[in-house]
Coordinates of C-alpha atoms in Angstrom, one line a residue:
X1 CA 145.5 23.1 107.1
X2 CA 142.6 22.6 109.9
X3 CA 141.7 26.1 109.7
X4 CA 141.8 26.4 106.2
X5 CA 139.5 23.9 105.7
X6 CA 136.9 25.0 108.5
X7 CA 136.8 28.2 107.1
X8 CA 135.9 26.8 103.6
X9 CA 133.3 24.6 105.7
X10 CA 132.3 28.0 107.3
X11 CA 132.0 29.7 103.8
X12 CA 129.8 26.7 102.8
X13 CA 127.6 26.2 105.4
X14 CA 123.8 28.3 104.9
X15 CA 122.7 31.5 107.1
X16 CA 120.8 30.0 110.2
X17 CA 120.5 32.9 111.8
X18 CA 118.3 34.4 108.7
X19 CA 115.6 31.6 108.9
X20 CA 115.6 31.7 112.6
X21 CA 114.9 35.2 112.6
X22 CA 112.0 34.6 110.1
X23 CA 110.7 32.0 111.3
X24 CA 110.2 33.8 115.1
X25 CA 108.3 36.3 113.7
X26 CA 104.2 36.1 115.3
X27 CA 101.7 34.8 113.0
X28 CA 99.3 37.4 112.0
X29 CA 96.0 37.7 114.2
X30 CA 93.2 35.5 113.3
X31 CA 90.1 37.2 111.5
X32 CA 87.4 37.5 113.5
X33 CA 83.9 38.8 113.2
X34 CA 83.1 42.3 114.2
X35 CA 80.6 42.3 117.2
X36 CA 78.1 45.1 117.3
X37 CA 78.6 48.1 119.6
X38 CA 75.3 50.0 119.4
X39 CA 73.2 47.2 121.4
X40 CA 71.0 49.0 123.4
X41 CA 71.8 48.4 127.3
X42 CA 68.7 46.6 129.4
X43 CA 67.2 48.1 132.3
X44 CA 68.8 47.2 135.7
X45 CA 67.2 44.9 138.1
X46 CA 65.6 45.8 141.0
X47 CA 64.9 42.2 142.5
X48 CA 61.6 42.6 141.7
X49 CA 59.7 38.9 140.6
X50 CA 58.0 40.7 137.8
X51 CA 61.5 42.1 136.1
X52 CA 63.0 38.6 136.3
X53 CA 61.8 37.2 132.7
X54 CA 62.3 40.9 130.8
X55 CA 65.6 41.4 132.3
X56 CA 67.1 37.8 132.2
X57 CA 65.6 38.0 128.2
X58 CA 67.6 41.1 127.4
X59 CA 70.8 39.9 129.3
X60 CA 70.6 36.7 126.7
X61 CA 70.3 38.9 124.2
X62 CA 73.9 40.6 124.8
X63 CA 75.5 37.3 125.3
X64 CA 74.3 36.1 122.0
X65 CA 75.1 39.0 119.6
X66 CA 78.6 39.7 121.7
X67 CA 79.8 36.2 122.3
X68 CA 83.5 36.9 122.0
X69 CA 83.5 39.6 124.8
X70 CA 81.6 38.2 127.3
X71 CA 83.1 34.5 126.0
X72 CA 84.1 33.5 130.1
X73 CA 81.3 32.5 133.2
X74 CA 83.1 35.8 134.8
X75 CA 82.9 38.4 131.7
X76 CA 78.9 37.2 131.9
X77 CA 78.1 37.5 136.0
X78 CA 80.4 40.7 136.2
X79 CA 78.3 42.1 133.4
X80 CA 74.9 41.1 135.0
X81 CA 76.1 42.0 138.8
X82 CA 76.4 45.5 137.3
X83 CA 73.1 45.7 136.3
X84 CA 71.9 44.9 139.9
X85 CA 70.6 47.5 142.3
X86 CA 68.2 47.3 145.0
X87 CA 68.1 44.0 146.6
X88 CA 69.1 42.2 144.0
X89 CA 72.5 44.3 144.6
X90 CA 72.6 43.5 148.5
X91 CA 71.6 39.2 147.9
X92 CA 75.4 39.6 145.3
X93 CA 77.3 41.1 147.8
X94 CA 75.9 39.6 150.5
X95 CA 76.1 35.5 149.1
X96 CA 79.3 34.0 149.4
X97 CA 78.5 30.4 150.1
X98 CA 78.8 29.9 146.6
X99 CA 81.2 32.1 145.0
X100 CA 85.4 31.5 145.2
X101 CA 87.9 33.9 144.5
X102 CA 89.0 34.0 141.1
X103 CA 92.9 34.0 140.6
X104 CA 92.9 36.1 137.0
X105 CA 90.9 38.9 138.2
X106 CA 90.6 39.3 141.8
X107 CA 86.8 39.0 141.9
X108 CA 84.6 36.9 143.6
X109 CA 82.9 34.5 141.4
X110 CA 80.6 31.4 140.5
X111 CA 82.6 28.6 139.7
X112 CA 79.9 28.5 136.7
X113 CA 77.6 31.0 134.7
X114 CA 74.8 28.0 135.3
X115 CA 75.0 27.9 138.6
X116 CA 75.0 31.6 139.2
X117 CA 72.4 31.9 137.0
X118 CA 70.1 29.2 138.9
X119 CA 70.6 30.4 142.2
X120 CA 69.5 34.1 141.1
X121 CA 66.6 32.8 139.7
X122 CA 65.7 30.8 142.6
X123 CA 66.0 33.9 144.8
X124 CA 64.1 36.5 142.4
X125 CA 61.6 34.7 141.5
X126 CA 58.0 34.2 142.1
X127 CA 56.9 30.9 143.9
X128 CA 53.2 31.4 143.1
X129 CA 54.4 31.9 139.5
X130 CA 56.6 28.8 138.9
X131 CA 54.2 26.0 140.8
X132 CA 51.8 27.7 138.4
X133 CA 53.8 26.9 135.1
X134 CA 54.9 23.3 136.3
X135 CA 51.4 22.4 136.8
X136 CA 50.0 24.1 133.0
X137 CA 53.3 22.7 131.2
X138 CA 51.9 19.6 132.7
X139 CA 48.6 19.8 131.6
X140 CA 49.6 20.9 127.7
X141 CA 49.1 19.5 125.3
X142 CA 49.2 19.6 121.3
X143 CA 45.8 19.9 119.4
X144 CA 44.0 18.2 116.8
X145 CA 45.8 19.8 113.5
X146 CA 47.5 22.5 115.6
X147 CA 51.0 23.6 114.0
X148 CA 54.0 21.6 116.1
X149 CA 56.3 25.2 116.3
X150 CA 52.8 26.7 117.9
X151 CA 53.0 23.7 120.4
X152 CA 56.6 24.3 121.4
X153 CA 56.2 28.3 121.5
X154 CA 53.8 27.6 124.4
X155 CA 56.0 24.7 125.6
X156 CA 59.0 26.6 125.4
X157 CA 57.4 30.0 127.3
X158 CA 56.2 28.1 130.1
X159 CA 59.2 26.6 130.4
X160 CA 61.2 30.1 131.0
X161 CA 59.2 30.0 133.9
X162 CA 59.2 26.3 135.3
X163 CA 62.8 25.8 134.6
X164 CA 62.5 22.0 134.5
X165 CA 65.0 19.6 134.0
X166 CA 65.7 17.9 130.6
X167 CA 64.4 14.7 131.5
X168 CA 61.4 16.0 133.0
X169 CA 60.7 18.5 129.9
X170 CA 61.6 16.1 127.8
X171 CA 58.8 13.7 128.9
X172 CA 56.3 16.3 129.2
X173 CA 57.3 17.3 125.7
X174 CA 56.8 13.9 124.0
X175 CA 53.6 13.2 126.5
X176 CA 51.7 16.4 124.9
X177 CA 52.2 15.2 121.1
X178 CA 49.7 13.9 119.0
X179 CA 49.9 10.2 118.3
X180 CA 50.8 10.3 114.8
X181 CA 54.0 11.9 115.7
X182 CA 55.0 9.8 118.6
X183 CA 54.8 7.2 115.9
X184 CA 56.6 8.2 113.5
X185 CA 59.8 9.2 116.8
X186 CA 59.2 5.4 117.3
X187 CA 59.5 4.4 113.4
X188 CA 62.6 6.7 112.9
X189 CA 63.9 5.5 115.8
X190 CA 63.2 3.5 118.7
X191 CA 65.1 4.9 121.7
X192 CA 64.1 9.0 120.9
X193 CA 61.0 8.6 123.2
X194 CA 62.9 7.6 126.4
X195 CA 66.2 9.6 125.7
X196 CA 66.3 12.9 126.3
X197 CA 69.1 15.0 124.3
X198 CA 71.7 16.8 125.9
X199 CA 69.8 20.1 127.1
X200 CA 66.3 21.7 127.2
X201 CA 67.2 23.7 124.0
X202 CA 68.3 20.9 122.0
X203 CA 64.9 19.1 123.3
X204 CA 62.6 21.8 121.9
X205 CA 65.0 21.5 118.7
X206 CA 64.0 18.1 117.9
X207 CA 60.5 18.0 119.0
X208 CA 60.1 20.7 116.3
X209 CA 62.0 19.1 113.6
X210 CA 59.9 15.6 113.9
X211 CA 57.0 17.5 113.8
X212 CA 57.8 19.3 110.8
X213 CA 58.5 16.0 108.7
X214 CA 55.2 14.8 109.9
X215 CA 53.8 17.7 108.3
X216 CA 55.5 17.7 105.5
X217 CA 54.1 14.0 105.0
X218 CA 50.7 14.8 105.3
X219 CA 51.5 17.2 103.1
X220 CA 52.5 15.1 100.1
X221 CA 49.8 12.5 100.9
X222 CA 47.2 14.8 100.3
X223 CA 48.8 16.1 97.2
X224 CA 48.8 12.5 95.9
X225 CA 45.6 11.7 96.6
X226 CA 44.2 15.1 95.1
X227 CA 46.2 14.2 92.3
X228 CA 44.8 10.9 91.6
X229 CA 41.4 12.7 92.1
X230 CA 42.0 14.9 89.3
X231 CA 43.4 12.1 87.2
X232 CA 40.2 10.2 87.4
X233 CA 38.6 13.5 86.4
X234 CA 39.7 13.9 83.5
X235 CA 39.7 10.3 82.3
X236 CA 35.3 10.4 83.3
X237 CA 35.3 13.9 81.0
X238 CA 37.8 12.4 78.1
X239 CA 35.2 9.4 77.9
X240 CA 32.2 11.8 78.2
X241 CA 30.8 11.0 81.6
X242 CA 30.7 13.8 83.9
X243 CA 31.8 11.9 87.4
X244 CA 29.1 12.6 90.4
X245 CA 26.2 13.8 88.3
X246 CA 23.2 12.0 87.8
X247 CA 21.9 12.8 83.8
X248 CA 18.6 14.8 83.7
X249 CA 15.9 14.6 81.6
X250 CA 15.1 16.7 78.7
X251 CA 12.8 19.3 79.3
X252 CA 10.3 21.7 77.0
X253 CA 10.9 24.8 77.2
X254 CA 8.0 26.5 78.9
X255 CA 6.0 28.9 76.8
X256 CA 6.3 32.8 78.1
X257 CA 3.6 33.9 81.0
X258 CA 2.2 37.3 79.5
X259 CA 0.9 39.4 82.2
X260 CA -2.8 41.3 81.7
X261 CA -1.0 44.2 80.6
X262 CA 0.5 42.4 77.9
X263 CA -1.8 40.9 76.5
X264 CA -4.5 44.2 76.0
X265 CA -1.7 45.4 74.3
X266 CA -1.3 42.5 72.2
X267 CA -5.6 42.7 71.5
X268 CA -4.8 46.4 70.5
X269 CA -2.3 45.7 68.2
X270 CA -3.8 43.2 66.6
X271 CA -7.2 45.5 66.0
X272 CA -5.0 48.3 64.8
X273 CA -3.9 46.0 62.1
X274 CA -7.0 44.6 60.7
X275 CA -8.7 48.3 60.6
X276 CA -5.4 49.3 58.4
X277 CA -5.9 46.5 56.0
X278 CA -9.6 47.1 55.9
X279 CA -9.2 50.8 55.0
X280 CA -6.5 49.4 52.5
X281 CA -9.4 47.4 51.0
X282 CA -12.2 49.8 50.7
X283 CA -9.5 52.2 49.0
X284 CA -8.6 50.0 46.2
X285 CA -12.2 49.1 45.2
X286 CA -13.1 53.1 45.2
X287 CA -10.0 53.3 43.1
X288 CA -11.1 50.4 40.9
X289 CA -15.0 51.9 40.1
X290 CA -13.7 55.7 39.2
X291 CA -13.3 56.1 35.2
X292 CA -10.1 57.5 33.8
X293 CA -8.3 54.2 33.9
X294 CA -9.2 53.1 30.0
X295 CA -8.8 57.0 28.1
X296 CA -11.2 57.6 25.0
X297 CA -9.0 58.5 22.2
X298 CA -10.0 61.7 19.2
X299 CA -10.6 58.6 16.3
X300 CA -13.0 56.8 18.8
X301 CA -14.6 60.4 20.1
X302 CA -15.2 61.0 15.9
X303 CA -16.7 57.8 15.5
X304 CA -19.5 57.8 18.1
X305 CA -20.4 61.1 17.0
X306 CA -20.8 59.9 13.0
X307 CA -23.0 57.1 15.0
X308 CA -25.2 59.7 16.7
X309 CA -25.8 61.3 13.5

């Protein structure tokens, strides 16, 4: 009876082993965004001072269009060390204080892309250069209707240069501003002028979006005020007073100057026309003294010949 009644239980009972197996297959591979392939390669770096910015430009460049491959602080320095020749190549081989071995690959590495990044900068780069562009971001500052993304353009390419620090950008940044600006950061809110945000990029970020909506307010105030302008325009005309003008006088209008030449021609003409109606004169008296306008008729001829008789 036991048996019989665990095979019946047996019979009963679902396939596991089906929805195990279905259940173990992989999920399918997330979709993810084709990088381009065709981005053309930059130069490699010599270690020269004047190759730094153009080189460390184009490396960005690869990182940002290709961020799934080189997504890791080691995918990014292996890619830039083999780029290096020169001295540049020697200073990576040679600098170790730094770098630890890196369990996954076997290479030698920064603990972190930043770090590598700032100590190859300090090496290849030009002193005279960089004490120059800390003391002109210093001394920048926004004009008098100047454009806020023109201010942070020259802001931001100094910068690439300097290499400040957040803070320090950050109050150089706000420093440089017109006033109208900083007063609107302190309207908005209050502690945006003493905190700095999270990195230089992010600083230049909102520096240029305050700007922009103080802008965009002047913007609308001047609309407004042309548009009350041209309301009060056309209220003057609609009552028939033309705003801003005085009312002149009437004036008579001036008689035409004739020149000398003119007027012999006028004396001409007018002689012309009293000899033509003179001659039209002396023509119709002739024309009234000749005979022939009363005609003698035959009974009138007969009679003053019975009279001469």
């Amino acid at each position: 009876m036991g048996t019989a009644s665990t095979k019946r239980q047996r019979q009963h009972q679902p396939d596991i082993t089906l929805d195990l197996r279905e259940t173990s297959e992989p999920p399918p591979p997330p979709q993810t965004k084709k990088e381009p392939r065709n981005i053309p390669q930059p130069d490699k770096f010599d270690g020269s001072s004047t190759k730094l910015k153009p080189y460390r430009n184009d490396v960005a460049n690869i990182f940002e269009c290709m961020p799934i491959t080189y997504s890791s602080a080691n995918d990014k320095i292996l890619y830039v060390a083999a780029l290096l020749t020169g001295s540049a190549k020697q200073w990576y081989l040679a600098d170790k204080t730094r770098r630890k071995p890196d369990p996954q690959s076997g290479w030698c590495v920064w603990a972190r892309y930043e770090e590598f990044l700032k100590d190859f900068i300090s090496v290849h780069e030009n002193r005279n250069e960089v004490r120059e562009a800390k003391r002109n971001i210093q001394m920048e500052f926004q004009k008098a209707g100047e454009l806020i993304k023109n201010y942070v353009c020259r802001m931001h390419t100094l910068n690439m240069v300097a290499n400040l620090p957040r803070d320090l950008l950050w109050e150089y940044l706000v420093t440089g501003l017109q006033p109208e600006v900083c007063e609107y950061m302190k309207r908005t809110n209050k502690d945006s002028l003493d905190i700095a945000p999270a990195s230089p990029e992010i600083c230049f970020e909102a520096i240029t979006s305050v700007g922009m909506e103080v802008e965009n307010e002047r913007i609308r105030e001047q609309y407004m005020r042309n548009a009350q302008k041209l309301k009060e325009q056309t209220q003057a005309a609609a009552r028939g007073k033309k705003p801003d003008q005085k009312p002149q006088a009437d004036k008579k209008p001036e008689a035409p100057k004739h020149s000398g030449i003119q007027k012999n021609k006028s004396k001409q003409g007018e002689k012309k026309k009293s000899s033509v109606s003179s001659e039209k004169s002396k023509t119709s008296e002739k024309k009234a003294k000749e005979p022939g306008e009363d005609k003698v008729t035959y009974s009138m001829r007969q009679a003053r010949m019975k009279e001469s008789q």
